[in-house]
Amino acid sequence: MRIEKVVTSGTFSLDGGTWEVDNNVWLLGDDDEVMVVDAAHDADAIAAAVGDRRVTAIVCTHAHNDHVNAAPALAERTGAPILLHPDDEVLWNLAHAEAKPDGPLADGQTLRVAGVDVRVLHTPGHAPGAVCLHVPELGVVFTGDTLFQGGPGATGRSHSDFPTIISSIREVLLPLPPETVVHTGHGADTTIGAEAPHLDDWIRRGH
Ligand SMILES: [Fe+2]
């Protein structure tokens, strides 16, 4: 069992603005099969990292276009289903006019890959259908854009809400074991224990 990171580059667009971004694409699996977390920007690069392994699912932490823009192309190449929380359908539809997710993600759902359980945690705020993926056996959580090194994901644009992301982080993420490694959607890893002491600072500053 191993976790691999592929960094891909492209743009994020919302509310009439477009920004250059680097995204972390996470591969969780073994020599035989792999789960892809966030098929961002570059299906070729992701497929190269997958190699000849079976892709069990393309899991979307949320449907901002930078996290899902390569999902249909990767699904077509691999035959893997695209899984998304239904509350992010509105964002998915901004990214993809025709392609649709193949199945829903739900809070409390358990996915399996390479013999380990992956728990789906619904953590709205950055996006209404944002989820984190907790792998207790490995002591890791994939947080997408919900929690970064240094604070919560952005909530200044449409379909985001700051009090909601704070309550998701407080109620759902911070109770995880402090040594849990946080694999984020952009930038560096952190841990739950490194971020937890700063919650009140984030609330005070308002982002
Ligand atoms: Fe996002």
mmCIF file of N, CA and C in Angstrom, residues 117-206:
data_model
loop_
_atom_site.group_PDB
_atom_site.id
_atom_site.type_symbol
_atom_site.label_atom_id
_atom_site.label_comp_id
_atom_site.label_asym_id
_atom_site.label_seq_id
_atom_site.Cartn_x
_atom_site.Cartn_y
_atom_site.Cartn_z
ATOM 1 N N ASP A 117 -9.830 0.517 4.161
ATOM 2 C CA ASP A 117 -11.071 1.283 4.187
ATOM 3 C C ASP A 117 -10.770 2.768 4.042
ATOM 4 N N VAL A 118 -11.560 3.424 3.214
ATOM 5 C CA VAL A 118 -11.481 4.870 3.030
ATOM 6 C C VAL A 118 -12.838 5.442 3.434
ATOM 7 N N ARG A 119 -12.845 6.225 4.502
ATOM 8 C CA ARG A 119 -14.109 6.767 5.024
ATOM 9 C C ARG A 119 -14.390 8.130 4.434
ATOM 10 N N VAL A 120 -15.605 8.285 3.931
ATOM 11 C CA VAL A 120 -16.025 9.557 3.346
ATOM 12 C C VAL A 120 -16.601 10.439 4.456
ATOM 13 N N LEU A 121 -16.049 11.643 4.591
ATOM 14 C CA LEU A 121 -16.522 12.614 5.582
ATOM 15 C C LEU A 121 -17.051 13.838 4.838
ATOM 16 N N HIS A 122 -18.332 14.123 4.964
ATOM 17 C CA HIS A 122 -18.886 15.319 4.316
ATOM 18 C C HIS A 122 -18.476 16.545 5.120
ATOM 19 N N THR A 123 -17.733 17.448 4.464
ATOM 20 C CA THR A 123 -17.191 18.632 5.130
ATOM 21 C C THR A 123 -17.514 19.883 4.309
ATOM 22 N N PRO A 124 -18.779 20.289 4.278
ATOM 23 C CA PRO A 124 -19.162 21.441 3.455
ATOM 24 C C PRO A 124 -18.540 22.736 3.972
ATOM 25 N N GLY A 125 -18.535 23.746 3.112
ATOM 26 C CA GLY A 125 -18.019 25.058 3.483
ATOM 27 C C GLY A 125 -17.260 25.682 2.336
ATOM 28 N N HIS A 126 -16.146 25.051 1.938
ATOM 29 C CA HIS A 126 -15.446 25.509 0.731
ATOM 30 C C HIS A 126 -16.352 25.282 -0.479
ATOM 31 N N ALA A 127 -17.027 24.146 -0.477
ATOM 32 C CA ALA A 127 -18.048 23.824 -1.470
ATOM 33 C C ALA A 127 -19.134 23.040 -0.732
ATOM 34 N N PRO A 128 -20.369 23.124 -1.220
ATOM 35 C CA PRO A 128 -21.450 22.454 -0.471
ATOM 36 C C PRO A 128 -21.292 20.941 -0.410
ATOM 37 N N GLY A 129 -20.697 20.372 -1.459
ATOM 38 C CA GLY A 129 -20.523 18.920 -1.476
ATOM 39 C C GLY A 129 -19.087 18.505 -1.228
ATOM 40 N N ALA A 130 -18.317 19.328 -0.530
ATOM 41 C CA ALA A 130 -16.919 18.984 -0.255
ATOM 42 C C ALA A 130 -16.853 17.783 0.689
ATOM 43 N N VAL A 131 -15.938 16.882 0.405
ATOM 44 C CA VAL A 131 -15.712 15.733 1.283
ATOM 45 C C VAL A 131 -14.218 15.620 1.576
ATOM 46 N N CYS A 132 -13.926 14.991 2.728
ATOM 47 C CA CYS A 132 -12.574 14.559 3.035
ATOM 48 C C CYS A 132 -12.583 13.045 3.079
ATOM 49 N N LEU A 133 -11.436 12.440 2.852
ATOM 50 C CA LEU A 133 -11.319 10.979 2.801
ATOM 51 C C LEU A 133 -10.324 10.552 3.864
ATOM 52 N N HIS A 134 -10.843 9.867 4.874
ATOM 53 C CA HIS A 134 -10.007 9.456 6.006
ATOM 54 C C HIS A 134 -9.655 7.979 5.860
ATOM 55 N N VAL A 135 -8.360 7.680 5.983
ATOM 56 C CA VAL A 135 -7.890 6.294 5.924
ATOM 57 C C VAL A 135 -7.281 5.971 7.281
ATOM 58 N N PRO A 136 -8.104 5.495 8.218
ATOM 59 C CA PRO A 136 -7.614 5.297 9.597
ATOM 60 C C PRO A 136 -6.408 4.381 9.669
ATOM 61 N N GLU A 137 -6.408 3.337 8.857
ATOM 62 C CA GLU A 137 -5.330 2.353 8.912
ATOM 63 C C GLU A 137 -3.972 2.958 8.562
ATOM 64 N N LEU A 138 -3.980 3.980 7.716
ATOM 65 C CA LEU A 138 -2.741 4.633 7.310
ATOM 66 C C LEU A 138 -2.480 5.927 8.077
ATOM 67 N N GLY A 139 -3.471 6.379 8.851
ATOM 68 C CA GLY A 139 -3.298 7.623 9.594
ATOM 69 C C GLY A 139 -3.214 8.842 8.707
ATOM 70 N N VAL A 140 -4.007 8.849 7.634
ATOM 71 C CA VAL A 140 -4.000 9.997 6.724
ATOM 72 C C VAL A 140 -5.434 10.442 6.422
ATOM 73 N N VAL A 141 -5.551 11.724 6.087
ATOM 74 C CA VAL A 141 -6.823 12.241 5.585
ATOM 75 C C VAL A 141 -6.527 13.143 4.385
ATOM 76 N N PHE A 142 -7.294 12.926 3.321
ATOM 77 C CA PHE A 142 -7.200 13.771 2.129
ATOM 78 C C PHE A 142 -8.265 14.846 2.269
ATOM 79 N N THR A 143 -7.850 16.114 2.300
ATOM 80 C CA THR A 143 -8.796 17.176 2.652
ATOM 81 C C THR A 143 -9.221 18.049 1.479
ATOM 82 N N GLY A 144 -8.720 17.799 0.283
ATOM 83 C CA GLY A 144 -9.116 18.665 -0.833
ATOM 84 C C GLY A 144 -8.791 20.108 -0.505
ATOM 85 N N ASP A 145 -9.804 20.984 -0.641
ATOM 86 C CA ASP A 145 -9.593 22.396 -0.315
ATOM 87 C C ASP A 145 -10.276 22.778 0.996
ATOM 88 N N THR A 146 -10.561 21.798 1.853
ATOM 89 C CA THR A 146 -11.221 22.122 3.125
ATOM 90 C C THR A 146 -10.213 22.554 4.183
ATOM 91 N N LEU A 147 -9.071 21.874 4.276
ATOM 92 C CA LEU A 147 -8.059 22.236 5.278
ATOM 93 C C LEU A 147 -6.675 22.169 4.650
ATOM 94 N N PHE A 148 -5.936 23.259 4.825
ATOM 95 C CA PHE A 148 -4.563 23.365 4.322
ATOM 96 C C PHE A 148 -3.598 23.560 5.485
ATOM 97 N N GLN A 149 -2.302 23.502 5.148
ATOM 98 C CA GLN A 149 -1.298 23.968 6.087
ATOM 99 C C GLN A 149 -1.533 25.466 6.266
ATOM 100 N N GLY A 150 -1.973 25.871 7.457
ATOM 101 C CA GLY A 150 -2.188 27.291 7.722
ATOM 102 C C GLY A 150 -3.634 27.729 7.758
ATOM 103 N N GLY A 151 -4.566 26.822 7.512
ATOM 104 C CA GLY A 151 -5.955 27.236 7.686
ATOM 105 C C GLY A 151 -6.943 26.630 6.732
ATOM 106 N N PRO A 152 -8.192 27.125 6.810
ATOM 107 C CA PRO A 152 -9.261 26.583 5.965
ATOM 108 C C PRO A 152 -9.092 27.002 4.511
ATOM 109 N N GLY A 153 -9.761 26.291 3.625
ATOM 110 C CA GLY A 153 -9.829 26.679 2.228
ATOM 111 C C GLY A 153 -10.610 27.974 2.072
ATOM 112 N N ALA A 154 -10.490 28.548 0.880
ATOM 113 C CA ALA A 154 -11.131 29.835 0.597
ATOM 114 C C ALA A 154 -12.648 29.707 0.654
ATOM 115 N N THR A 155 -13.276 30.780 1.168
ATOM 116 C CA THR A 155 -14.741 30.788 1.208
ATOM 117 C C THR A 155 -15.300 32.102 0.668
ATOM 118 N N GLY A 156 -14.500 32.832 -0.091
ATOM 119 C CA GLY A 156 -14.948 34.144 -0.558
ATOM 120 C C GLY A 156 -15.784 34.129 -1.824
ATOM 121 N N ARG A 157 -15.840 32.998 -2.505
ATOM 122 C CA ARG A 157 -16.551 32.964 -3.783
ATOM 123 C C ARG A 157 -17.887 32.228 -3.663
ATOM 124 N N SER A 158 -18.625 32.183 -4.765
ATOM 125 C CA SER A 158 -19.958 31.584 -4.769
ATOM 126 C C SER A 158 -19.940 30.148 -4.254
ATOM 127 N N HIS A 159 -21.010 29.777 -3.592
ATOM 128 C CA HIS A 159 -21.237 28.412 -3.092
ATOM 129 C C HIS A 159 -20.303 28.035 -1.944
ATOM 130 N N SER A 160 -19.598 29.026 -1.359
ATOM 131 C CA SER A 160 -18.745 28.789 -0.193
ATOM 132 C C SER A 160 -19.340 29.504 1.008
ATOM 133 N N ASP A 161 -18.989 29.045 2.226
ATOM 134 C CA ASP A 161 -19.497 29.696 3.428
ATOM 135 C C ASP A 161 -18.517 29.490 4.581
ATOM 136 N N PHE A 162 -18.024 30.603 5.146
ATOM 137 C CA PHE A 162 -16.993 30.505 6.176
ATOM 138 C C PHE A 162 -17.471 29.824 7.465
ATOM 139 N N PRO A 163 -18.614 30.238 8.059
ATOM 140 C CA PRO A 163 -19.049 29.518 9.278
ATOM 141 C C PRO A 163 -19.238 28.025 9.039
ATOM 142 N N THR A 164 -19.658 27.663 7.839
ATOM 143 C CA THR A 164 -19.866 26.237 7.542
ATOM 144 C C THR A 164 -18.544 25.489 7.477
ATOM 145 N N ILE A 165 -17.511 26.067 6.866
ATOM 146 C CA ILE A 165 -16.221 25.363 6.798
ATOM 147 C C ILE A 165 -15.611 25.269 8.199
ATOM 148 N N ILE A 166 -15.790 26.315 9.002
ATOM 149 C CA ILE A 166 -15.268 26.253 10.371
ATOM 150 C C ILE A 166 -15.944 25.141 11.147
ATOM 151 N N SER A 167 -17.253 25.013 10.983
ATOM 152 C CA SER A 167 -17.915 23.950 11.738
ATOM 153 C C SER A 167 -17.529 22.578 11.215
ATOM 154 N N SER A 168 -17.303 22.432 9.901
ATOM 155 C CA SER A 168 -16.817 21.145 9.373
ATOM 156 C C SER A 168 -15.449 20.796 9.958
ATOM 157 N N ILE A 169 -14.559 21.783 9.982
ATOM 158 C CA ILE A 169 -13.207 21.525 10.500
ATOM 159 C C ILE A 169 -13.271 21.192 11.994
ATOM 160 N N ARG A 170 -14.067 21.963 12.723
ATOM 161 C CA ARG A 170 -14.140 21.751 14.172
ATOM 162 C C ARG A 170 -14.795 20.415 14.530
ATOM 163 N N GLU A 171 -15.902 20.111 13.858
ATOM 164 C CA GLU A 171 -16.691 18.936 14.258
ATOM 165 C C GLU A 171 -16.184 17.640 13.631
ATOM 166 N N VAL A 172 -15.605 17.726 12.434
ATOM 167 C CA VAL A 172 -15.315 16.503 11.681
ATOM 168 C C VAL A 172 -13.809 16.212 11.597
ATOM 169 N N LEU A 173 -12.994 17.247 11.347
ATOM 170 C CA LEU A 173 -11.558 17.004 11.114
ATOM 171 C C LEU A 173 -10.734 17.064 12.408
ATOM 172 N N LEU A 174 -10.947 18.079 13.221
ATOM 173 C CA LEU A 174 -10.096 18.213 14.410
ATOM 174 C C LEU A 174 -10.247 17.072 15.408
ATOM 175 N N PRO A 175 -11.389 16.384 15.458
ATOM 176 C CA PRO A 175 -11.463 15.203 16.333
ATOM 177 C C PRO A 175 -10.634 14.006 15.855
ATOM 178 N N LEU A 176 -10.108 14.036 14.641
ATOM 179 C CA LEU A 176 -9.249 12.930 14.187
ATOM 180 C C LEU A 176 -7.977 12.919 15.045
ATOM 181 N N PRO A 177 -7.288 11.777 15.118
ATOM 182 C CA PRO A 177 -6.063 11.723 15.928
ATOM 183 C C PRO A 177 -5.063 12.801 15.494
ATOM 184 N N PRO A 178 -4.416 13.481 16.453
ATOM 185 C CA PRO A 178 -3.550 14.618 16.113
ATOM 186 C C PRO A 178 -2.406 14.258 15.175
ATOM 187 N N GLU A 179 -1.969 13.015 15.201
ATOM 188 C CA GLU A 179 -0.843 12.634 14.332
ATOM 189 C C GLU A 179 -1.297 12.358 12.893
ATOM 190 N N THR A 180 -2.596 12.440 12.639
ATOM 191 C CA THR A 180 -3.112 12.181 11.290
ATOM 192 C C THR A 180 -2.473 13.136 10.281
ATOM 193 N N VAL A 181 -1.883 12.591 9.228
ATOM 194 C CA VAL A 181 -1.262 13.404 8.185
ATOM 195 C C VAL A 181 -2.344 13.909 7.228
ATOM 196 N N VAL A 182 -2.302 15.200 6.955
ATOM 197 C CA VAL A 182 -3.281 15.852 6.095
ATOM 198 C C VAL A 182 -2.665 16.045 4.711
ATOM 199 N N HIS A 183 -3.225 15.339 3.723
ATOM 200 C CA HIS A 183 -2.813 15.507 2.329
ATOM 201 C C HIS A 183 -3.811 16.458 1.664
ATOM 202 N N THR A 184 -3.318 17.613 1.255
ATOM 203 C CA THR A 184 -4.187 18.707 0.814
ATOM 204 C C THR A 184 -4.339 18.731 -0.711
ATOM 205 N N GLY A 185 -5.277 19.539 -1.171
ATOM 206 C CA GLY A 185 -5.520 19.660 -2.602
ATOM 207 C C GLY A 185 -4.512 20.537 -3.333
ATOM 208 N N HIS A 186 -3.837 21.389 -2.587
ATOM 209 C CA HIS A 186 -2.790 22.251 -3.151
ATOM 210 C C HIS A 186 -1.705 22.393 -2.087
ATOM 211 N N GLY A 187 -0.460 22.387 -2.504
ATOM 212 C CA GLY A 187 0.612 22.706 -1.575
ATOM 213 C C GLY A 187 0.978 21.568 -0.632
ATOM 214 N N ALA A 188 1.549 21.962 0.512
ATOM 215 C CA ALA A 188 2.226 21.025 1.408
ATOM 216 C C ALA A 188 1.262 20.269 2.313
ATOM 217 N N ASP A 189 1.746 19.138 2.786
ATOM 218 C CA ASP A 189 1.050 18.375 3.824
ATOM 219 C C ASP A 189 1.099 19.134 5.158
ATOM 220 N N THR A 190 0.202 18.719 6.056
ATOM 221 C CA THR A 190 0.296 19.156 7.439
ATOM 222 C C THR A 190 -0.203 18.000 8.296
ATOM 223 N N THR A 191 -0.504 18.268 9.567
ATOM 224 C CA THR A 191 -1.146 17.254 10.415
ATOM 225 C C THR A 191 -2.307 17.917 11.140
ATOM 226 N N ILE A 192 -3.216 17.092 11.621
ATOM 227 C CA ILE A 192 -4.334 17.615 12.409
ATOM 228 C C ILE A 192 -3.794 18.333 13.647
ATOM 229 N N GLY A 193 -2.822 17.742 14.294
ATOM 230 C CA GLY A 193 -2.287 18.327 15.524
ATOM 231 C C GLY A 193 -1.578 19.656 15.307
ATOM 232 N N ALA A 194 -0.984 19.837 14.109
ATOM 233 C CA ALA A 194 -0.305 21.104 13.818
ATOM 234 C C ALA A 194 -1.309 22.225 13.563
ATOM 235 N N GLU A 195 -2.481 21.890 13.042
ATOM 236 C CA GLU A 195 -3.472 22.913 12.684
ATOM 237 C C GLU A 195 -4.445 23.227 13.816
ATOM 238 N N ALA A 196 -4.763 22.224 14.629
ATOM 239 C CA ALA A 196 -5.827 22.374 15.627
ATOM 240 C C ALA A 196 -5.674 23.597 16.545
ATOM 241 N N PRO A 197 -4.455 23.927 16.990
ATOM 242 C CA PRO A 197 -4.340 25.055 17.926
ATOM 243 C C PRO A 197 -4.714 26.399 17.313
ATOM 244 N N HIS A 198 -4.841 26.469 15.979
ATOM 245 C CA HIS A 198 -5.028 27.757 15.308
ATOM 246 C C HIS A 198 -6.476 28.071 14.966
ATOM 247 N N LEU A 199 -7.394 27.191 15.346
ATOM 248 C CA LEU A 199 -8.799 27.385 14.961
ATOM 249 C C LEU A 199 -9.329 28.762 15.378
ATOM 250 N N ASP A 200 -9.041 29.164 16.607
ATOM 251 C CA ASP A 200 -9.573 30.446 17.083
ATOM 252 C C ASP A 200 -8.980 31.624 16.309
ATOM 253 N N ASP A 201 -7.701 31.496 15.909
ATOM 254 C CA ASP A 201 -7.088 32.557 15.090
ATOM 255 C C ASP A 201 -7.817 32.689 13.750
ATOM 256 N N TRP A 202 -8.148 31.561 13.148
ATOM 257 C CA TRP A 202 -8.830 31.601 11.846
ATOM 258 C C TRP A 202 -10.193 32.247 11.981
ATOM 259 N N ILE A 203 -10.908 31.919 13.067
ATOM 260 C CA ILE A 203 -12.238 32.490 13.277
ATOM 261 C C ILE A 203 -12.107 34.001 13.473
ATOM 262 N N ARG A 204 -11.095 34.421 14.229
ATOM 263 C CA ARG A 204 -10.884 35.850 14.488
ATOM 264 C C ARG A 204 -10.570 36.592 13.202
ATOM 265 N N ARG A 205 -9.728 36.002 12.340
ATOM 266 C CA ARG A 205 -9.338 36.728 11.127
ATOM 267 C C ARG A 205 -10.409 36.614 10.039
ATOM 268 N N GLY A 206 -11.261 35.590 10.145
ATOM 269 C CA GLY A 206 -12.405 35.485 9.238
ATOM 270 C C GLY A 206 -12.137 34.814 7.904
#
